[in-house]
């Protein structure tokens, strides 16, 4: 099947985080006909194109990463200025999510060019979904600072988060990060460590913070891409407390807003508070 033509625009193309078959048909369409492909890792991109039988032909494949110069960005925007299409691809996953792309997007928008998304795989979303932790409210925090006061402050903010938090970490620093979190959070704080998502040795460890930390510490080595999903620490609230708070909130708010307020105050899952609210309204 022939790929449809592209309108002149910057296309942010998501690529597989592991399994090559996770690429979308639209991503292949864009990669088949884009005038220029800007890739974080050109070798990885070439391999993906070869697997799916996509030929570059005479089209340009250029390196675009965090260390690319302004001249490289200007060159890509010039392609857009001349009515061409540019596909931006990170090494794996979705551009801009702890991956290159932001400066190129800003430069394209400043010149009035359309920016389009060809969505697909994302390690952050994949980990969130398999973690078993609440997904109704979450924070994506990216990579922690490598060291120093900035790292300590960053982890302290994460430990105080009132929502599920997703972060990336190096296998070499994972144990140190878990140790730091144990100094800041309860040992039974729920956590999931997702490793090598969609790949042959995919693994997810779930449990309390200390339990998972000890399991990681017992291993001789840890390899692969790591995503950490940290749950919240529910405040202790018995049913009577929740009902009292809900009754007061329902007297001045809608059911939806009352549930949101009480869930925020108690730290309980919104769906649990909602069930309590339904019973109170019915009674």
PDB file of N, CA and C in Angstrom, residues 2 21 24 44 90 114 121 132 158 162 194 198 207 213 240 254 263 266 279:
ATOM      1  N   UNK A   2       0.574   2.191  -0.876  1.00  0.00           N
ATOM      2  CA  UNK A   2       1.351   3.422  -0.979  1.00  0.00           C
ATOM      3  C   UNK A   2       0.986   4.380   0.145  1.00  0.00           C
ATOM      4  N   UNK A  21       7.349  -4.474  16.301  1.00  0.00           N
ATOM      5  CA  UNK A  21       5.999  -4.535  15.740  1.00  0.00           C
ATOM      6  C   UNK A  21       5.044  -3.557  16.409  1.00  0.00           C
ATOM      7  N   UNK A  24       3.343   2.092  14.698  1.00  0.00           N
ATOM      8  CA  UNK A  24       2.009   2.254  14.124  1.00  0.00           C
ATOM      9  C   UNK A  24       2.085   2.369  12.606  1.00  0.00           C
ATOM     10  N   UNK A  44      19.754   3.354  14.998  1.00  0.00           N
ATOM     11  CA  UNK A  44      18.539   2.705  15.491  1.00  0.00           C
ATOM     12  C   UNK A  44      17.388   2.909  14.516  1.00  0.00           C
ATOM     13  N   UNK A  90      12.776  10.061  18.173  1.00  0.00           N
ATOM     14  CA  UNK A  90      13.745   9.795  19.230  1.00  0.00           C
ATOM     15  C   UNK A  90      14.233   8.359  19.102  1.00  0.00           C
ATOM     16  N   UNK A 114       2.980  24.142  10.969  1.00  0.00           N
ATOM     17  CA  UNK A 114       2.180  23.172  11.726  1.00  0.00           C
ATOM     18  C   UNK A 114       3.075  22.119  12.384  1.00  0.00           C
ATOM     19  N   UNK A 121       4.133   4.378  20.967  1.00  0.00           N
ATOM     20  CA  UNK A 121       4.720   3.832  22.188  1.00  0.00           C
ATOM     21  C   UNK A 121       5.308   4.917  23.088  1.00  0.00           C
ATOM     22  N   UNK A 132      -0.248  -1.169  38.265  1.00  0.00           N
ATOM     23  CA  UNK A 132      -1.276  -1.496  39.233  1.00  0.00           C
ATOM     24  C   UNK A 132      -1.571  -0.368  40.198  1.00  0.00           C
ATOM     25  N   UNK A 158       9.330  14.679  45.038  1.00  0.00           N
ATOM     26  CA  UNK A 158       8.647  13.472  44.565  1.00  0.00           C
ATOM     27  C   UNK A 158       8.001  12.733  45.728  1.00  0.00           C
ATOM     28  N   UNK A 162       1.178  14.022  45.947  1.00  0.00           N
ATOM     29  CA  UNK A 162      -0.119  13.455  46.323  1.00  0.00           C
ATOM     30  C   UNK A 162      -0.761  12.723  45.161  1.00  0.00           C
ATOM     31  N   UNK A 194       9.555  -1.040  36.613  1.00  0.00           N
ATOM     32  CA  UNK A 194       9.339  -1.676  35.315  1.00  0.00           C
ATOM     33  C   UNK A 194      10.653  -1.666  34.538  1.00  0.00           C
ATOM     34  N   UNK A 198       8.273  -4.310  26.998  1.00  0.00           N
ATOM     35  CA  UNK A 198       7.984  -4.865  25.654  1.00  0.00           C
ATOM     36  C   UNK A 198       9.153  -5.662  25.078  1.00  0.00           C
ATOM     37  N   UNK A 207       5.257  -3.787  44.924  1.00  0.00           N
ATOM     38  CA  UNK A 207       5.204  -4.015  46.362  1.00  0.00           C
ATOM     39  C   UNK A 207       5.452  -2.738  47.130  1.00  0.00           C
ATOM     40  N   UNK A 213      12.925  -2.405  47.294  1.00  0.00           N
ATOM     41  CA  UNK A 213      14.320  -1.983  47.433  1.00  0.00           C
ATOM     42  C   UNK A 213      15.214  -3.163  47.804  1.00  0.00           C
ATOM     43  N   UNK A 240     -16.100   6.440  59.099  1.00  0.00           N
ATOM     44  CA  UNK A 240     -16.870   7.521  59.730  1.00  0.00           C
ATOM     45  C   UNK A 240     -16.294   8.884  59.352  1.00  0.00           C
ATOM     46  N   UNK A 254     -21.335  19.774  44.219  1.00  0.00           N
ATOM     47  CA  UNK A 254     -21.868  18.643  43.465  1.00  0.00           C
ATOM     48  C   UNK A 254     -21.178  17.370  43.922  1.00  0.00           C
ATOM     49  N   UNK A 263     -11.275  13.200  48.382  1.00  0.00           N
ATOM     50  CA  UNK A 263     -10.166  12.343  47.948  1.00  0.00           C
ATOM     51  C   UNK A 263      -8.838  13.066  48.121  1.00  0.00           C
ATOM     52  N   UNK A 266      -8.122  13.268  52.069  1.00  0.00           N
ATOM     53  CA  UNK A 266      -7.831  11.997  52.744  1.00  0.00           C
ATOM     54  C   UNK A 266      -6.716  11.197  52.081  1.00  0.00           C
ATOM     55  N   UNK A 279     -23.617   6.126  48.283  1.00  0.00           N
ATOM     56  CA  UNK A 279     -24.422   5.563  49.388  1.00  0.00           C
ATOM     57  C   UNK A 279     -25.064   6.678  50.198  1.00  0.00           C
TER      58      UNK A 279
END
